[in-house]
mmCIF file of C-alpha atoms in Angstrom:
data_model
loop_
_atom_site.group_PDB
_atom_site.id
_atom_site.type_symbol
_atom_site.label_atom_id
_atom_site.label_comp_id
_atom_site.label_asym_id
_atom_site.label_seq_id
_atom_site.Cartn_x
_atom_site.Cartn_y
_atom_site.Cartn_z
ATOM 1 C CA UNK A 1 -20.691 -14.281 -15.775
ATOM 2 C CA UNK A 2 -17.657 -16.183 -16.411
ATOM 3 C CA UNK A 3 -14.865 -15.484 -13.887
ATOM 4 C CA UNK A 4 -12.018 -15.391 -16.439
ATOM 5 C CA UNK A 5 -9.713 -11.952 -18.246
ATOM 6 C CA UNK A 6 -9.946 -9.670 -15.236
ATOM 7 C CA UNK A 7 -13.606 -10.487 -14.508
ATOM 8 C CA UNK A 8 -13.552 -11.605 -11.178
ATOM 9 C CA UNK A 9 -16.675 -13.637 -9.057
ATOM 10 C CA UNK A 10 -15.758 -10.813 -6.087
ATOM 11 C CA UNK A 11 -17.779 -8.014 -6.609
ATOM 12 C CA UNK A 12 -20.697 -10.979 -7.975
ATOM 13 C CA UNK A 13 -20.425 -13.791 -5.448
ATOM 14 C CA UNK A 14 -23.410 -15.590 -6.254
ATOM 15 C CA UNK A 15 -23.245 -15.605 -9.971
ATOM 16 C CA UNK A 16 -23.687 -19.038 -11.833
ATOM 17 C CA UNK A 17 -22.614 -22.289 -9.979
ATOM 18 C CA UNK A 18 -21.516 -20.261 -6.571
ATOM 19 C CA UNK A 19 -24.921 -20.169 -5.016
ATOM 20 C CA UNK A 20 -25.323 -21.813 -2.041
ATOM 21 C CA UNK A 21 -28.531 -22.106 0.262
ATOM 22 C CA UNK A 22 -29.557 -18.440 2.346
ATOM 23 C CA UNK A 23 -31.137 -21.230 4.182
ATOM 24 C CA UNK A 24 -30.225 -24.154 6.342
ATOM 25 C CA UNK A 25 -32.253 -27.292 6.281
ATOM 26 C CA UNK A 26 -35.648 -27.103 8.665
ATOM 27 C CA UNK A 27 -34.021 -29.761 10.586
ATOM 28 C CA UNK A 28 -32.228 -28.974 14.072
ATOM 29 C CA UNK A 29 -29.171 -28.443 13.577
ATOM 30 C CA UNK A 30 -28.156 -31.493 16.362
ATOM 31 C CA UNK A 31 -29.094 -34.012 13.409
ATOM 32 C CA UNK A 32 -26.802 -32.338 10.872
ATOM 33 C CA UNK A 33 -23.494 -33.961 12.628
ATOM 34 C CA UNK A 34 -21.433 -36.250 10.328
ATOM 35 C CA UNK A 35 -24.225 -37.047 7.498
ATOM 36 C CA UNK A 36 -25.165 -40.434 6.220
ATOM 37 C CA UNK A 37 -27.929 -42.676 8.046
ATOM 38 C CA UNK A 38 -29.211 -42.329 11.766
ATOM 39 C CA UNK A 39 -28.165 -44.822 14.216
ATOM 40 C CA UNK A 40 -31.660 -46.599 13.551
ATOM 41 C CA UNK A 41 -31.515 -46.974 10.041
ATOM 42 C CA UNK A 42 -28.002 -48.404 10.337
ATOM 43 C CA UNK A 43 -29.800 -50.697 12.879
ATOM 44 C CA UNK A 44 -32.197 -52.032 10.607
ATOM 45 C CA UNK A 45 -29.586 -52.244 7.715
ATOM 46 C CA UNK A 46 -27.594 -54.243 9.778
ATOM 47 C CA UNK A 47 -30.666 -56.665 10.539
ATOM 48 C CA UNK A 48 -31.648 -57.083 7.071
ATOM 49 C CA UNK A 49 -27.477 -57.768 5.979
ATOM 50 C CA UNK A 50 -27.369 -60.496 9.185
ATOM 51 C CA UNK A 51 -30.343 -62.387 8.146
ATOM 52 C CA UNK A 52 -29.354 -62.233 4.576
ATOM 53 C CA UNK A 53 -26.162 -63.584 5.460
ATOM 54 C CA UNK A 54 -27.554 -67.001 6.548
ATOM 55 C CA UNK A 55 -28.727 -67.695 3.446
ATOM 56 C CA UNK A 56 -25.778 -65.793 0.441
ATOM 57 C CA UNK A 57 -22.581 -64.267 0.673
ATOM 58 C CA UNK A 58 -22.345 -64.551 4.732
ATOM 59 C CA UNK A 59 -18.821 -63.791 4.361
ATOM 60 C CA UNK A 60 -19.167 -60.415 2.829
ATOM 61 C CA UNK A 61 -22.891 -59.614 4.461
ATOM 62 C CA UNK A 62 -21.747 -60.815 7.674
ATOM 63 C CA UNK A 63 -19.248 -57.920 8.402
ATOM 64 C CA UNK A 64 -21.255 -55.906 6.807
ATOM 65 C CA UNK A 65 -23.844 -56.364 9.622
ATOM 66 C CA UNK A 66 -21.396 -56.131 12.354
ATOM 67 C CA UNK A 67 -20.154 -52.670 10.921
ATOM 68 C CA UNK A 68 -23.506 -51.150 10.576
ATOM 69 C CA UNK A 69 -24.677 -53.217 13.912
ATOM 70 C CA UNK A 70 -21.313 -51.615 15.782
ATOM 71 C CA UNK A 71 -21.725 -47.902 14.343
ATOM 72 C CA UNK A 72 -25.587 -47.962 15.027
ATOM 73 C CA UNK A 73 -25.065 -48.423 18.681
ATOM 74 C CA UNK A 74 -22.477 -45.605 18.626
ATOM 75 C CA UNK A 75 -19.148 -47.232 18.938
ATOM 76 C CA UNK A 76 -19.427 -48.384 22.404
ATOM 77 C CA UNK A 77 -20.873 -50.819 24.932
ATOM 78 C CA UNK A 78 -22.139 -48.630 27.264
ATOM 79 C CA UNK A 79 -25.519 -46.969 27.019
ATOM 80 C CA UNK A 80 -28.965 -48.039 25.513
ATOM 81 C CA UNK A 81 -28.850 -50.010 22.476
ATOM 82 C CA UNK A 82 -31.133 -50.199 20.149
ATOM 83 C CA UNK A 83 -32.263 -54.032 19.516
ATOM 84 C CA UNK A 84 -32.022 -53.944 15.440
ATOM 85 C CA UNK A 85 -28.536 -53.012 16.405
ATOM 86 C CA UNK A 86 -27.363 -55.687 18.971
ATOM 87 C CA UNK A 87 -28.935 -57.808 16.691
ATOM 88 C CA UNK A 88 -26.793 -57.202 13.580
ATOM 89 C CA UNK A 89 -24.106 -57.195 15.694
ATOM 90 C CA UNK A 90 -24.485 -61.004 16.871
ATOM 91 C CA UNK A 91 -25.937 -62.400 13.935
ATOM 92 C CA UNK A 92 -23.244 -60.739 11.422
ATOM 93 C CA UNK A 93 -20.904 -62.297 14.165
ATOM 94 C CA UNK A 94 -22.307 -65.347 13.877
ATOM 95 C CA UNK A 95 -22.710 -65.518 9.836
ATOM 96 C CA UNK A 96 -18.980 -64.466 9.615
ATOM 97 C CA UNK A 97 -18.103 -67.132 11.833
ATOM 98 C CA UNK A 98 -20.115 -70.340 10.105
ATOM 99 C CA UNK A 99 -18.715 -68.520 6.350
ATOM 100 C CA UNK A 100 -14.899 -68.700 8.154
ATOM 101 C CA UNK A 101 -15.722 -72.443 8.910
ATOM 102 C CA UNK A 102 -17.386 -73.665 5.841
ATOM 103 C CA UNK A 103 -14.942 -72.290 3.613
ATOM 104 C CA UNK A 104 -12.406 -73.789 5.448
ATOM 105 C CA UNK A 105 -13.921 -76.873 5.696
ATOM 106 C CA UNK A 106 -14.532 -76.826 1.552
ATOM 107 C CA UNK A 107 -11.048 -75.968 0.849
ATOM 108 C CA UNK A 108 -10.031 -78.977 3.221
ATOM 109 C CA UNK A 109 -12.461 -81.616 1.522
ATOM 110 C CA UNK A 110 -10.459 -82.143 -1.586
ATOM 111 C CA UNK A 111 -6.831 -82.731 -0.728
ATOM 112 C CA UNK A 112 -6.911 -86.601 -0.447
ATOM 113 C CA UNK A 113 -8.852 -87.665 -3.434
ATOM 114 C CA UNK A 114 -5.992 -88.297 -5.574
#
């Protein structure tokens, strides 16, 4: 029922669009921390966005990779990284870098033509 004119939800707490789960998902509850992708599917995103970024938009795709590369191997250095990860981590490096330098060097290219 509606919870409106003295017709409260408390003695009906599960009425219509208050009705939550009696059950938790059949996964441990160690993997329900903080949401969003695992570590290794941030990996591989990162990969995928570093290679990409050789070829379009390395400037955007590039930090891209090194976010997903940096966040996939936890936020640290220390530890055991994952190689999908340490990969988007150099490559996105590496794309941002050579995007940084070619658009400087375009914008440079036309200011003694006139």
């Amino acid at each position: 029922m509606m919870a409106s004119f003295g017709h409260g939800t408390r003695r009906h707490p599960r009425t219509r669009g208050r009705t939550w789960s009696r059950w938790g998902s059949p996964r441990p509850s160690e993997f329900e921390v903080g949401g969003g992708p695992d570590r290794a599917t941030l990996g591989m995103i990162g990969a995928i966005c570093a290679v990409a970024g050789f070829f379009v938009l390395g400037i955007v795709l590039g930090p891209v990779a090194m976010v997903c590369g940096w966040l996939a191997m936890g936020r640290s250095w220390a530890g055991s990284r994952s190689a999908p990860a340490l990969v988007a981590l150099v490559l996105g490096a590496i794309d941002t870098l050579l995007a940084v330098i070619w658009l400087a060097g375009a914008g440079g290219m036309g200011t003694g033509m006139l």
